[in-house]
XYZ file of C-alpha atoms in Angstrom:
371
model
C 60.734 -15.604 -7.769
C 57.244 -17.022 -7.550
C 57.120 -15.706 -3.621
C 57.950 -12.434 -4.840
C 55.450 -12.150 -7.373
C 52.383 -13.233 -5.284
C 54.032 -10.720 -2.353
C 53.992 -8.272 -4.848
C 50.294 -8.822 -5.960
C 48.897 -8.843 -2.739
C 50.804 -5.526 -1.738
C 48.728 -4.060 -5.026
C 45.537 -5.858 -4.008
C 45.831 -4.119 -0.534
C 47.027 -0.597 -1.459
C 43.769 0.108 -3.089
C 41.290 1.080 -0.428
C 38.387 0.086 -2.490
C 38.716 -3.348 -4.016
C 39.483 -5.451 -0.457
C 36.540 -3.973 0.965
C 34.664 -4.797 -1.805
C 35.720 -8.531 -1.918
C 34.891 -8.951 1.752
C 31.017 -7.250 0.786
C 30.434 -9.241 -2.040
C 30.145 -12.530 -0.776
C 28.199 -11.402 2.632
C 25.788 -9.700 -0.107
C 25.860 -12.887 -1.780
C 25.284 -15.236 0.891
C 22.983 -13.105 3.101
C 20.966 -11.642 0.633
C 20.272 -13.887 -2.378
C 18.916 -17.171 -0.867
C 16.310 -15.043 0.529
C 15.116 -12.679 -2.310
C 15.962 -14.760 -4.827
C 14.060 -18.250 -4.599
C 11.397 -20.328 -6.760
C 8.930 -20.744 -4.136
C 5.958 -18.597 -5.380
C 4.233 -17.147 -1.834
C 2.178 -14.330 -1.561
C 0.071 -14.348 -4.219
C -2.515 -11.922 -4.089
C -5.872 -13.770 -4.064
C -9.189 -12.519 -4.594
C -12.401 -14.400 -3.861
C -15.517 -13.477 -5.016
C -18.398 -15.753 -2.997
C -21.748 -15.792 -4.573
C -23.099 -18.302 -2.425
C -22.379 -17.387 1.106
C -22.969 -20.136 2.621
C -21.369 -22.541 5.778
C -19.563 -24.691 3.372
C -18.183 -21.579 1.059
C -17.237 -19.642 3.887
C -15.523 -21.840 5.280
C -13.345 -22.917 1.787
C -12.879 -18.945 1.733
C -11.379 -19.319 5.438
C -9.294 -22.212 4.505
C -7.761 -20.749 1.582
C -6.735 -17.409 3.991
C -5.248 -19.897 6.410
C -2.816 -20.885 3.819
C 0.665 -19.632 3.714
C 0.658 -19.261 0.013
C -1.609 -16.841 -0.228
C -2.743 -13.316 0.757
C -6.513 -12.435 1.058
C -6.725 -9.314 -0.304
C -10.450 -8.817 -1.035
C -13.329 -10.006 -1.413
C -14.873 -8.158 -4.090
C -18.734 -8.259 -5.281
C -18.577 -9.367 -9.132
C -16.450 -11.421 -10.923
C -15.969 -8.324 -13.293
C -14.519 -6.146 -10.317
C -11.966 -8.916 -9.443
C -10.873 -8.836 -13.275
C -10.504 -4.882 -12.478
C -8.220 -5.688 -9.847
C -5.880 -8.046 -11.762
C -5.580 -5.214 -14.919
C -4.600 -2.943 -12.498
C -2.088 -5.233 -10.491
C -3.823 -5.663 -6.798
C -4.037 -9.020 -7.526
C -2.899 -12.291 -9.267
C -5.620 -14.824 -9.088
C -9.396 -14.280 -8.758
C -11.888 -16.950 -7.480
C -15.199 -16.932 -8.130
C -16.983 -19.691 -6.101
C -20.933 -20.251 -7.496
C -24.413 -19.654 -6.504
C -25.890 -22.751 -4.695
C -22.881 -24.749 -4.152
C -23.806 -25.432 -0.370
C -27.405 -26.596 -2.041
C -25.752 -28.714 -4.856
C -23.676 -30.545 -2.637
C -26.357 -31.749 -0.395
C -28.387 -32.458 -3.202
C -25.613 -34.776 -4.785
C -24.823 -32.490 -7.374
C -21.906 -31.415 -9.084
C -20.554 -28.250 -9.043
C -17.687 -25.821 -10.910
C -15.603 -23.352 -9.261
C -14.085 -20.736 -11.345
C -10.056 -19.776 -11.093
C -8.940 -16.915 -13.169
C -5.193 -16.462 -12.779
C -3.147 -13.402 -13.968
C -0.490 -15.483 -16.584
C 1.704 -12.926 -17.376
C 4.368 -14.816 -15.002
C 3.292 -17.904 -16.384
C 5.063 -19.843 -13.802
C 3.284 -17.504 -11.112
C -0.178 -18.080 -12.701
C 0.330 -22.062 -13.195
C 1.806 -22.816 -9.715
C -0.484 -20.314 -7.962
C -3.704 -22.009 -9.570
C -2.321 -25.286 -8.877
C -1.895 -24.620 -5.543
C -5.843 -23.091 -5.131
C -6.643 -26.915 -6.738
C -4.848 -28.580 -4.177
C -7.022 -26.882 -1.100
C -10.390 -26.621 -2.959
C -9.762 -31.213 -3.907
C -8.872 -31.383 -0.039
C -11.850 -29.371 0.870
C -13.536 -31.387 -1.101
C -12.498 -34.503 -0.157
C -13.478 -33.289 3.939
C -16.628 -32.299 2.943
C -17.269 -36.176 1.781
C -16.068 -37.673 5.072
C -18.484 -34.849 6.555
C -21.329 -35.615 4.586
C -21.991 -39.327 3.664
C -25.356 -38.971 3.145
C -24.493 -36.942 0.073
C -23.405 -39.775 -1.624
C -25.579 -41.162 -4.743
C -27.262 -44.656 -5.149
C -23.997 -45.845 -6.852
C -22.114 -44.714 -4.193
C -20.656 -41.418 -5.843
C -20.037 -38.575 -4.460
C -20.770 -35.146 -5.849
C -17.111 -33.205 -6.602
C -16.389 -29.716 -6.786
C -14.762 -29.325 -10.492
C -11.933 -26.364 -11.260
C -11.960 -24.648 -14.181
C -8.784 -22.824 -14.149
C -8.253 -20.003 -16.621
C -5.062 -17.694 -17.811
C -4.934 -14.308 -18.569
C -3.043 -12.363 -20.839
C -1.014 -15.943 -21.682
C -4.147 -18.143 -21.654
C -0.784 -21.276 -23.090
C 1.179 -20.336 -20.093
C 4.285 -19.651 -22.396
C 7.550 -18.728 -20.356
C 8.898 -17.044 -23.535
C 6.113 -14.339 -23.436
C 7.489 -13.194 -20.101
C 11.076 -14.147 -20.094
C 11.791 -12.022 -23.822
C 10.978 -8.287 -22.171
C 12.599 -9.082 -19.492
C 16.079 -9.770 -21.645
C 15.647 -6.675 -24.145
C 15.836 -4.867 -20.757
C 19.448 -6.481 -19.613
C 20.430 -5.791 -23.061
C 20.205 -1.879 -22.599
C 21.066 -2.208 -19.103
C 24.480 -3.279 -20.521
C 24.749 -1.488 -23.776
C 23.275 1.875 -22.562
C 24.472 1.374 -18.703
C 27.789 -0.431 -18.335
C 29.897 -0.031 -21.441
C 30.213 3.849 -21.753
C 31.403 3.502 -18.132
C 33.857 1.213 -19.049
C 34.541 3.365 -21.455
C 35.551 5.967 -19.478
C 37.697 4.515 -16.678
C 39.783 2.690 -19.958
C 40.625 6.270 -20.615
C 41.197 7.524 -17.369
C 44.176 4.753 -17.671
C 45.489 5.432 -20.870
C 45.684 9.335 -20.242
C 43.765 10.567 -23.037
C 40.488 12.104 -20.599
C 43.164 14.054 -19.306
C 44.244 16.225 -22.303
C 40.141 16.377 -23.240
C 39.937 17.879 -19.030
C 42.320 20.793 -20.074
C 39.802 21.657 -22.793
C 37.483 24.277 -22.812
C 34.467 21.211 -23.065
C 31.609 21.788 -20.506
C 31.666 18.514 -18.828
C 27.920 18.541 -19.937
C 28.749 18.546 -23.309
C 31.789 15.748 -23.428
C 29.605 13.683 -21.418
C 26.812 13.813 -23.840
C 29.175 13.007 -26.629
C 30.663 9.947 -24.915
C 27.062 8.434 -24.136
C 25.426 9.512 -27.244
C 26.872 6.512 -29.776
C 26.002 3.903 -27.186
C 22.277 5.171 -26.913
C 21.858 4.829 -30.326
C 23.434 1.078 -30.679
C 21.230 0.456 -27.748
C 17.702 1.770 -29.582
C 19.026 -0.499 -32.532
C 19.495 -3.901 -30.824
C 16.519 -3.083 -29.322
C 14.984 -2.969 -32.558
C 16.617 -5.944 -33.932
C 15.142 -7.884 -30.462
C 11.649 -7.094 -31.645
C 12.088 -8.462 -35.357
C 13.939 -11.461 -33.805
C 11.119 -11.780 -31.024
C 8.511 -11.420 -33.891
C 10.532 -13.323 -36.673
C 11.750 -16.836 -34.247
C 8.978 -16.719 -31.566
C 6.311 -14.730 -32.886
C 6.035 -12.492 -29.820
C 4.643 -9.030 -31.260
C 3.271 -6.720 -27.771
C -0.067 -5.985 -27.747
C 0.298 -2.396 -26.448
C 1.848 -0.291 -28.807
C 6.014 0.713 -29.971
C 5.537 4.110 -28.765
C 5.342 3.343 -25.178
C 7.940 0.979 -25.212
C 10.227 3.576 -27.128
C 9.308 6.259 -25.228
C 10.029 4.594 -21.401
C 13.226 3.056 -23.333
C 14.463 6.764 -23.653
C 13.934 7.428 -19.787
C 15.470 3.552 -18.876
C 18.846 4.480 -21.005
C 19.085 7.942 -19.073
C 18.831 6.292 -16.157
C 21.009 3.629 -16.307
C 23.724 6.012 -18.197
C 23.379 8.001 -15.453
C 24.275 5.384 -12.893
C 26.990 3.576 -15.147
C 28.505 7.569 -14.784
C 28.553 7.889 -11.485
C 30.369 4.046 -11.027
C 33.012 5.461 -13.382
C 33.438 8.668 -12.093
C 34.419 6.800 -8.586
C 36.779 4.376 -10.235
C 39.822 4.942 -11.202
C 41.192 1.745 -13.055
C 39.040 -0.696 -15.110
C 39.812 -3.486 -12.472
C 38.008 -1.548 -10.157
C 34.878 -0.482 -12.287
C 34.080 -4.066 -13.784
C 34.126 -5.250 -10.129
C 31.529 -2.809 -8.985
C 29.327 -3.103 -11.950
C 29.776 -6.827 -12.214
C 28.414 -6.770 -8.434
C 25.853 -3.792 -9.197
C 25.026 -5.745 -12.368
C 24.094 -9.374 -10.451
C 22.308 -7.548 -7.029
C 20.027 -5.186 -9.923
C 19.391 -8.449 -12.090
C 18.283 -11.005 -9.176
C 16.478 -7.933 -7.231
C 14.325 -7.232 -10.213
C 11.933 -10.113 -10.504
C 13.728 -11.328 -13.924
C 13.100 -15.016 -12.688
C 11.353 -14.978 -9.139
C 8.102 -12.872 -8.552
C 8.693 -9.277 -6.109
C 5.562 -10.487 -4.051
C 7.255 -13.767 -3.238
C 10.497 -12.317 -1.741
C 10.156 -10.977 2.006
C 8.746 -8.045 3.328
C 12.662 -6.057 3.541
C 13.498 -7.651 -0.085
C 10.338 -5.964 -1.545
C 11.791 -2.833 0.239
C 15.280 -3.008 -1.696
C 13.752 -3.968 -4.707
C 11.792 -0.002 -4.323
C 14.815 1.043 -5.375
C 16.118 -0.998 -8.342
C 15.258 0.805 -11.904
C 15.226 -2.574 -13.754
C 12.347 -3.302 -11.479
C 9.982 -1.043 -13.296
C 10.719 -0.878 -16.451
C 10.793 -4.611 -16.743
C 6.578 -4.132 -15.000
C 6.664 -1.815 -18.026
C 7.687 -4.115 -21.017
C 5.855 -6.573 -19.293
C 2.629 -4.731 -19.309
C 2.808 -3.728 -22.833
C 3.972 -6.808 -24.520
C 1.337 -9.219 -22.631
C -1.554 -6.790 -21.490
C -1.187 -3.797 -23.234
C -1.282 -1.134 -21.023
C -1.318 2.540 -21.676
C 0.130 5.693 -20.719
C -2.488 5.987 -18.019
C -1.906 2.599 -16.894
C 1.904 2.829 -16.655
C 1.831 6.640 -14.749
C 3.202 4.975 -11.224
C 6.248 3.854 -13.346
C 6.525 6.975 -15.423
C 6.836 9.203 -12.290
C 9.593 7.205 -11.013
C 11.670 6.357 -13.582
C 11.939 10.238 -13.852
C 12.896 10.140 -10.153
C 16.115 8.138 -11.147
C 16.373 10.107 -14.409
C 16.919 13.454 -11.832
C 18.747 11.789 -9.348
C 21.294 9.566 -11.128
C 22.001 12.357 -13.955
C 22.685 15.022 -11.515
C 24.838 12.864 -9.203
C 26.924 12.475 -12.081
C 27.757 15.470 -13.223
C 28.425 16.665 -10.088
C 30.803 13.953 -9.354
C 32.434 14.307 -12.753
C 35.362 16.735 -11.893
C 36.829 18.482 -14.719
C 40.001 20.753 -14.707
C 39.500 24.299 -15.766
């Protein structure tokens, strides 16, 4: 009885097309993909290094900091106030700023400061990345006293280079601040995304989306109605997250509700739009959990919820060009820690309406519907 029942299972398994081909990708994706994208090594952080000094000795700290394989020179800008440009408008993470004199100070004995100023909205980003410029600037340091022995003072001290590291936009370094966005977006992503496809393929099973096909409902219309409840649960849990984000961790965004609101509207169409199109190529629930469940993990890990987009490799970044989640979590991001604008935000604006087109016309014109 038993051998009949798991021949009888495996015969199902098989006669869908779909779900053994799917069960064969999924762990290739899995394996092949994820310990690459998705790892807690923070690399390529985007350095700038502004050198007042220009000197032997600073030039060559600038040249050992380049040579490192954690970060990526981008420029070397003239002020201190242009480098702070640069991290507000996201070309780069950590800005430098090494002193006048500091080849004359050390010769003379003397100490000196250099400045770090580290972008902290991914505090863990911010923290490691600054630690990491520490660690080269103290072994710098510490070459520069076996170079020069001379420098040393009548007590036999030598002169050290001092850090004064600095965080912006999450001076404390609190995870939370960064972490909380990121989960009011998976909250839609499900609510607004996944369910009213589930919703769909449960009655493709039962029947009843059969009697509405014979109807004279533009598919327009009947699919407005089915994703129109679940767009306005998901507007009020997102609500409720900012009370609870204000009320238990006293997160409030420094940008304004409007902008959030507003790019919540386009981030529901287009992850309604995409949950449609998964249903509308399923046709039992088995079937659509699998591919959103797989959808659901590649779109979560690919969308720098826990490990920084500049940190995966080159091809990663590439994929991740294509993952919604991606930019609108930049977007709550932005607002809640820097609070950026409409004019700061236009890159994600324009593409988020690229899914919003794509996705929503892919699925009505996948949706077929008897006349």
């Amino acid at each position: 009885m038993i051998k009949f029942l798991i021949e009888k299972e495996f015969k199902q398994l098989l006669r869908n097309s779909f779900l053994p081909k799917l069960i064969l990708v999924f762990p290739c994706m899995i394996m092949l993909l994820m310990p690459w994208a998705v790892n807690l090594e923070i690399k390529n952080i985007q350095l700038n290094i502004v050198d007042n000094d220009h000197s032997a000795i600073s030039q060559r700290l600038v040249n050992k900091i380049a040579a490192s394989t954690y970060f990526r020179l981008v420029e070397v800008p003239a002020s201190y106030e242009e480098g702070l440009r640069n991290i507000e408008i996201g070309t780069a993470d950590i800005v430098m700023e090494i002193p006048r004199h500091l080849e004359r100070d050390w010769m003379n004995g003397e100490d000196t400061h250099i400045l770090i100023a580290a972008n902290a909205v991914n505090g863990t980003k911010g923290g490691l990345g600054s630690s990491y410029l520490s660690s080269i600037i103290n072994d710098y340091a510490a070459e520069l006293r076996s170079e020069y022995p001379a420098t040393a003072t009548v007590s036999g001290a030598f002169p050290s280079i001092g850090i004064d590291a600095q965080g912006l936009f999450n001076p404390n370094l609190n995870y939370k601040l960064y972490m909380i966005p990121a989960l009011m977006v998976m909250l839609l992503t499900l609510i607004c995304g996944f369910l009213p496809a589930l919703n769909i393929v449960s009655e493709k099973e039962v029947g009843t989306i059969e009697q509405i096909n014979v109807t004279p409902v533009p598919k327009f219309i009947f699919i407005l109605a089915k994703l129109l409840p679940y767009w306005l649960i998901g507007f009020v849990v997102l609500t409720v997250c900012f009370i609870l984000a204000w009320l238990i961790y006293g997160i409030v965004p420094v940008g304004h509700f409007a902008i959030i609101y507003f790019f919540s509207v386009l981030f529901v169409l287009v992850m309604s739009g995409f949950g449609l199109v998964i249903s509308n190529y399923s046709a039992t629930m088995q079937q659509s959990m699998f591919v959103m469940w797989f959808c659901l993990l590649v779109v979560i890990l690919m969308s720098g919820l826990f490990t920084p987009i500049t940190s995966m490799p080159e091809w990663a970044q590439l994929i991740t060009l294509f993952n919604p989640l991606r930019y609108f979590m930049e977007v709550m991001r932005m607002v809640y820690l820097k609070g950026s604008g409409f004019v700061d935000l236009l890159p994600q604006l324009g593409i988020l309406l690229l899914f919003v087109v794509v996705f929503n016309i892919w699925a009505v014109l996948s949706y077929h519907k008897n006349k």
